[in-house]
mmCIF file of C-alpha atoms in Angstrom:
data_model
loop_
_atom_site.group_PDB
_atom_site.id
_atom_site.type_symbol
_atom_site.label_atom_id
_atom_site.label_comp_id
_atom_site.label_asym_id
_atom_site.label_seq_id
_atom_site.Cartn_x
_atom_site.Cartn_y
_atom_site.Cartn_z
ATOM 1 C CA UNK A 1 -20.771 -9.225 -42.842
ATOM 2 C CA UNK A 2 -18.013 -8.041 -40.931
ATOM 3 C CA UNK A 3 -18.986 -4.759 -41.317
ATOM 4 C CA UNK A 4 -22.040 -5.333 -39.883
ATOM 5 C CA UNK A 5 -20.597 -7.134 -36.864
ATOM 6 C CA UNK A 6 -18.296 -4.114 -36.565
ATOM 7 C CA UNK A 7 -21.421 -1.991 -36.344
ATOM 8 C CA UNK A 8 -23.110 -4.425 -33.559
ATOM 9 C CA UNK A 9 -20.276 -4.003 -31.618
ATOM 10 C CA UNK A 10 -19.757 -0.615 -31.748
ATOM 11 C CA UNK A 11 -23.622 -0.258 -30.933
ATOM 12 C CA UNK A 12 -23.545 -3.087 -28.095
ATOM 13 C CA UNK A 13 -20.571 -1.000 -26.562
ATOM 14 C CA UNK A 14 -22.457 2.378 -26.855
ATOM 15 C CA UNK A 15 -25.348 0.801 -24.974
ATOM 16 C CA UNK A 16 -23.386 -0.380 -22.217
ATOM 17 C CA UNK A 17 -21.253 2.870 -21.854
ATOM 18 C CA UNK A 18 -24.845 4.467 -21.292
ATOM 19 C CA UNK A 19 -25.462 1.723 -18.804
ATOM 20 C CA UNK A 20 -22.561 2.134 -17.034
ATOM 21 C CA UNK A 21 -22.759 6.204 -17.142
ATOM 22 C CA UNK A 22 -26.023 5.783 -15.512
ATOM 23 C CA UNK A 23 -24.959 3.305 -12.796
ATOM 24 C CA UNK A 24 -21.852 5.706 -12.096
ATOM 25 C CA UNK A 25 -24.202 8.723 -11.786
ATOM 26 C CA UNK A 26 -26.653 6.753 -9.477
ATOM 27 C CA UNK A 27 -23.338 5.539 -7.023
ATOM 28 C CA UNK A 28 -21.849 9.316 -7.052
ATOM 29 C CA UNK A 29 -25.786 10.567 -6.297
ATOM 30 C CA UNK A 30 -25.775 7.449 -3.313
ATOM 31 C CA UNK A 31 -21.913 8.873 -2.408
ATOM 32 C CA UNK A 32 -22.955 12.422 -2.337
ATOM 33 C CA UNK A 33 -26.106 11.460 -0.108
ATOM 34 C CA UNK A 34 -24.127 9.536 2.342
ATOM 35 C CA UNK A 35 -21.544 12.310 2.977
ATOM 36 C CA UNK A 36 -23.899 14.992 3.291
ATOM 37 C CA UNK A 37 -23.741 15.963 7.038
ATOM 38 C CA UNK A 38 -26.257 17.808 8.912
ATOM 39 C CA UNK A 39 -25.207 21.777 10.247
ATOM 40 C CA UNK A 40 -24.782 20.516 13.711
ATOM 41 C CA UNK A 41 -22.163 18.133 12.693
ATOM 42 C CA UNK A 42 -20.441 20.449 10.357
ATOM 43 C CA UNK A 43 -20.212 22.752 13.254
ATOM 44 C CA UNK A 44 -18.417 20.212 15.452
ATOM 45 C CA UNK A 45 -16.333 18.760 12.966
ATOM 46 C CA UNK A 46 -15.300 22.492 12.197
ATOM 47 C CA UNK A 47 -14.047 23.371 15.855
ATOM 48 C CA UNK A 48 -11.809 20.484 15.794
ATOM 49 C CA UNK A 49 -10.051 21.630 12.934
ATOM 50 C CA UNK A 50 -6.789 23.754 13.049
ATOM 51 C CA UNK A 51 -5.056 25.935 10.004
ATOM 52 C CA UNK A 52 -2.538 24.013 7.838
ATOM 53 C CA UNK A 53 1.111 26.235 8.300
ATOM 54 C CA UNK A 54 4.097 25.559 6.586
ATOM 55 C CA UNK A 55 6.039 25.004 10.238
ATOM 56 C CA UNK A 56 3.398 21.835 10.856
ATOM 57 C CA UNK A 57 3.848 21.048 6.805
ATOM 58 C CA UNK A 58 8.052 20.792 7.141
ATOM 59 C CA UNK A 59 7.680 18.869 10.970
ATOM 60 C CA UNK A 60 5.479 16.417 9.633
ATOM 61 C CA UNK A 61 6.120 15.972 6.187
ATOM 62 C CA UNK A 62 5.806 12.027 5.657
ATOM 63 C CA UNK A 63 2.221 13.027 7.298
ATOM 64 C CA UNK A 64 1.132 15.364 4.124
ATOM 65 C CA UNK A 65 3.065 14.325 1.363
ATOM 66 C CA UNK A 66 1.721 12.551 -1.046
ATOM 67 C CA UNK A 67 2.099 8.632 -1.181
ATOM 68 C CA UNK A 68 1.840 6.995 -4.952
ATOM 69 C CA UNK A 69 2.273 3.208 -3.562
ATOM 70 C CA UNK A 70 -1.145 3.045 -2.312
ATOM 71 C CA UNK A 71 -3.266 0.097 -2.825
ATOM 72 C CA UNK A 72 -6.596 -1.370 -1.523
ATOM 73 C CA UNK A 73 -7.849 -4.888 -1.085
ATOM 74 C CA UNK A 74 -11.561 -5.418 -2.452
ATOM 75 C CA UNK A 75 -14.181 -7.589 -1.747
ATOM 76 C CA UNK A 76 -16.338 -8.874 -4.889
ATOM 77 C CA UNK A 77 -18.903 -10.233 -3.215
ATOM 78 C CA UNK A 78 -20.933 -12.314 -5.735
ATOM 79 C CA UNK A 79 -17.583 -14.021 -6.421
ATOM 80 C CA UNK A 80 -15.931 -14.529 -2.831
ATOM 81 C CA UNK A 81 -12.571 -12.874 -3.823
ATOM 82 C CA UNK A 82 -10.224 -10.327 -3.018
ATOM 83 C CA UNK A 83 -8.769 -8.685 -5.641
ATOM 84 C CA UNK A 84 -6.269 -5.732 -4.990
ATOM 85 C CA UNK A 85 -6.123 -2.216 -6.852
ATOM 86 C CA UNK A 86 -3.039 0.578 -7.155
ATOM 87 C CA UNK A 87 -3.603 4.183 -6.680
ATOM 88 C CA UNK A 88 -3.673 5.097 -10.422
ATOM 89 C CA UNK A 89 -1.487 8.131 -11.612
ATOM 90 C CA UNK A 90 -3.243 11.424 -12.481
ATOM 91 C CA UNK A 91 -2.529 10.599 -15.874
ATOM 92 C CA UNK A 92 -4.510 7.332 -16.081
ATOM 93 C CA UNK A 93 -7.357 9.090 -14.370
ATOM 94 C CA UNK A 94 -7.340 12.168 -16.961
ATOM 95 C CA UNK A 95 -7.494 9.532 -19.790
ATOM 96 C CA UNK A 96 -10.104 7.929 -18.451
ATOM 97 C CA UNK A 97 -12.572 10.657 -17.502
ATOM 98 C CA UNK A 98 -12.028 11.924 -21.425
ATOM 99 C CA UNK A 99 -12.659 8.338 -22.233
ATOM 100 C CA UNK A 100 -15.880 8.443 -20.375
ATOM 101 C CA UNK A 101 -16.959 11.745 -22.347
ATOM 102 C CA UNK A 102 -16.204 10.571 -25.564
ATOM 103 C CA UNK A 103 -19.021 9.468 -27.459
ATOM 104 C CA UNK A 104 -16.974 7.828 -30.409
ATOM 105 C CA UNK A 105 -14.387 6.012 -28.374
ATOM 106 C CA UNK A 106 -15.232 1.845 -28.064
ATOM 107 C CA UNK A 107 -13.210 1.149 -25.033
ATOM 108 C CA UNK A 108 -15.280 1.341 -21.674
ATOM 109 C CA UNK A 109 -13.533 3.962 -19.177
ATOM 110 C CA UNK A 110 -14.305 1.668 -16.031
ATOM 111 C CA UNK A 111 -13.008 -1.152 -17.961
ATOM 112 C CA UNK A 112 -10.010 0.571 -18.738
ATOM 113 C CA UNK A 113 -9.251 2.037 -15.500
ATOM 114 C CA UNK A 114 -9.748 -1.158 -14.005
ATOM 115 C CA UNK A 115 -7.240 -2.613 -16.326
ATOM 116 C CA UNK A 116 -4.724 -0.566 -15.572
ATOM 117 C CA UNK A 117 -4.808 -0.634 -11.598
ATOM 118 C CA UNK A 118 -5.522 -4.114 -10.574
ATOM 119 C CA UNK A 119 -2.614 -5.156 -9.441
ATOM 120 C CA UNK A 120 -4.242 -8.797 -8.142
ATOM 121 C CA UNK A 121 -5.040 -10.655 -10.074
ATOM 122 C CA UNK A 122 -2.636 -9.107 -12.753
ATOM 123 C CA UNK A 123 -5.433 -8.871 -15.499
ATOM 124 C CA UNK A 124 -2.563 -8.579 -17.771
ATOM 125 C CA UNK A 125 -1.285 -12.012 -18.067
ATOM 126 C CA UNK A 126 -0.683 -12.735 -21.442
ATOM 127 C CA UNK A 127 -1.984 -16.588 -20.458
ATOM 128 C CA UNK A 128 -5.240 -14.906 -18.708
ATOM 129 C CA UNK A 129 -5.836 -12.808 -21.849
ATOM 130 C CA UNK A 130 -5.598 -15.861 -24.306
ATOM 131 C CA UNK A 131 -7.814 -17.649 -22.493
ATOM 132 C CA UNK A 132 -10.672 -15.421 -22.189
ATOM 133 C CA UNK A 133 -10.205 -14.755 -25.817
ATOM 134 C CA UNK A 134 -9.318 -11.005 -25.437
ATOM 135 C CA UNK A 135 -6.287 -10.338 -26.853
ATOM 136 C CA UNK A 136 -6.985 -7.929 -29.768
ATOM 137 C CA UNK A 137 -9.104 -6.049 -26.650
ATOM 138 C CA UNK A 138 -7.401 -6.754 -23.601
ATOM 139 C CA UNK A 139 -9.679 -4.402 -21.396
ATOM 140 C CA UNK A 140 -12.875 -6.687 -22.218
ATOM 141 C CA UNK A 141 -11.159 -9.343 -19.604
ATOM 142 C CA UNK A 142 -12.664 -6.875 -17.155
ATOM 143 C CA UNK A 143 -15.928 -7.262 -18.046
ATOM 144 C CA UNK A 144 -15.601 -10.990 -18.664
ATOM 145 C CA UNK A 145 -15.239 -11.684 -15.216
ATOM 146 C CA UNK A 146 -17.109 -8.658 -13.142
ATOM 147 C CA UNK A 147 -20.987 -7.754 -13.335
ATOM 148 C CA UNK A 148 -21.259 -3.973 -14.510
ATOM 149 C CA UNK A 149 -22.114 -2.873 -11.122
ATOM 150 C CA UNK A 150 -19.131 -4.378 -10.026
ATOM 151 C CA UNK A 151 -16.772 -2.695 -12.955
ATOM 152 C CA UNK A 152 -18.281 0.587 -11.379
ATOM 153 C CA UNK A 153 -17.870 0.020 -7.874
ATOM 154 C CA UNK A 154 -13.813 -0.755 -8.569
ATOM 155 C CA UNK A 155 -13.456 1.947 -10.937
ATOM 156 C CA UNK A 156 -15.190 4.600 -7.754
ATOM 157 C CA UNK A 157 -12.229 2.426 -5.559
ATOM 158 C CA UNK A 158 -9.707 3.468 -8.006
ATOM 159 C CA UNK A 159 -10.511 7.189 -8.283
ATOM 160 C CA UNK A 160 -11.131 7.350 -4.508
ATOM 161 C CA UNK A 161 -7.293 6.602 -4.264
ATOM 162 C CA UNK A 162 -6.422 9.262 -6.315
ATOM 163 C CA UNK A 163 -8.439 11.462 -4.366
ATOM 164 C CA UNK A 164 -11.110 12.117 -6.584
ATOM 165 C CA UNK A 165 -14.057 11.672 -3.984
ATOM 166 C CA UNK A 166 -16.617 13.566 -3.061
ATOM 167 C CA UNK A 167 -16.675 15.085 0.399
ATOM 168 C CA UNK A 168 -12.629 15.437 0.518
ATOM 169 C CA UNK A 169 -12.743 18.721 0.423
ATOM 170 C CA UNK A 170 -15.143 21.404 1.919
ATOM 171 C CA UNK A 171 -15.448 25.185 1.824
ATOM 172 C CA UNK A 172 -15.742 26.303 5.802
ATOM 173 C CA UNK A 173 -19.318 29.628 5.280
ATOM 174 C CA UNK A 174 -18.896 31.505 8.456
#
């Protein structure tokens, strides 16, 4: 019996892993779409921009160095609420994205990642956990409060703040 439970588990997870692998592949298509710009705007975007030198680098450094106490405040819509999410370290993001490709692991990456960076509401109470029943799993809270569209959408937040967007960085063709 338990066996068997273990088994519709591990095949309910699989399922929505493939579910949520397809919604993330539709949002990065919609990103991608949305930050494509046409020549003409590439052009003027392109004269605006100046070379990066290691004078402007050492006069300006609070301007370019990296910052690791970033957070954002999102809207959930469906639920009326703010929650607020940390800039997760490259570390968390690495696990994640190997999460994401690994077929046998039974922890959702956007759950995970989620998890770890929501800083409000601290989805790590020990009290929240107990009552939503998830303390053998504590990354199913996630999906015990948020709609899979909406796990996505705050795991894209979370990467964004790492950097990992598309359209950040762009080859200049001359």
């Amino acid at each position: 019996m338990n066996l068997c439970l273990c088994n519709l588990h591990k095949k309910q997870q699989e399922q929505r892993n493939y579910h949520l692998t397809l919604l993330i592949m539709i949002s990065s298509i919609a990103l991608v779409l949305k930050q494509i710009q046409t020549l003409e705007e590439f052009e003027m975007t392109n004269k605006e921009l100046k070379r990066l030198s290691v004078v402007d680098l050492m006069k300006e450094k609070e301007k370019y160095q990296v910052k690791d106490d970033v957070t954002e405040e999102v809207v959930v819509e469906r639920l009326g609420v703010v929650v607020v999410l940390r800039k997760p370290e490259k570390s968390l993001c690495v696990d994640t994205m190997k999460m994401a490709r690994d077929e046998n692991n039974d922890t959702d990456a956007d759950e995970y990642i989620v998890y770890n960076t929501m800083i409000e509401p601290n989805l790590k109470d020990p009290e929240l956990l107990a009552a939503y029943g998830c303390k053998t799993i504590p990354t199913e809270i996630v999906s015990k409060i948020f709609d899979p569209g909406e796990i996505a959408q705050l795991s894209e937040v979370a990467f964004e703040l790492a950097g990992y967007k598309k359209g950040g960085v762009k080859a200049i063709k001359n």
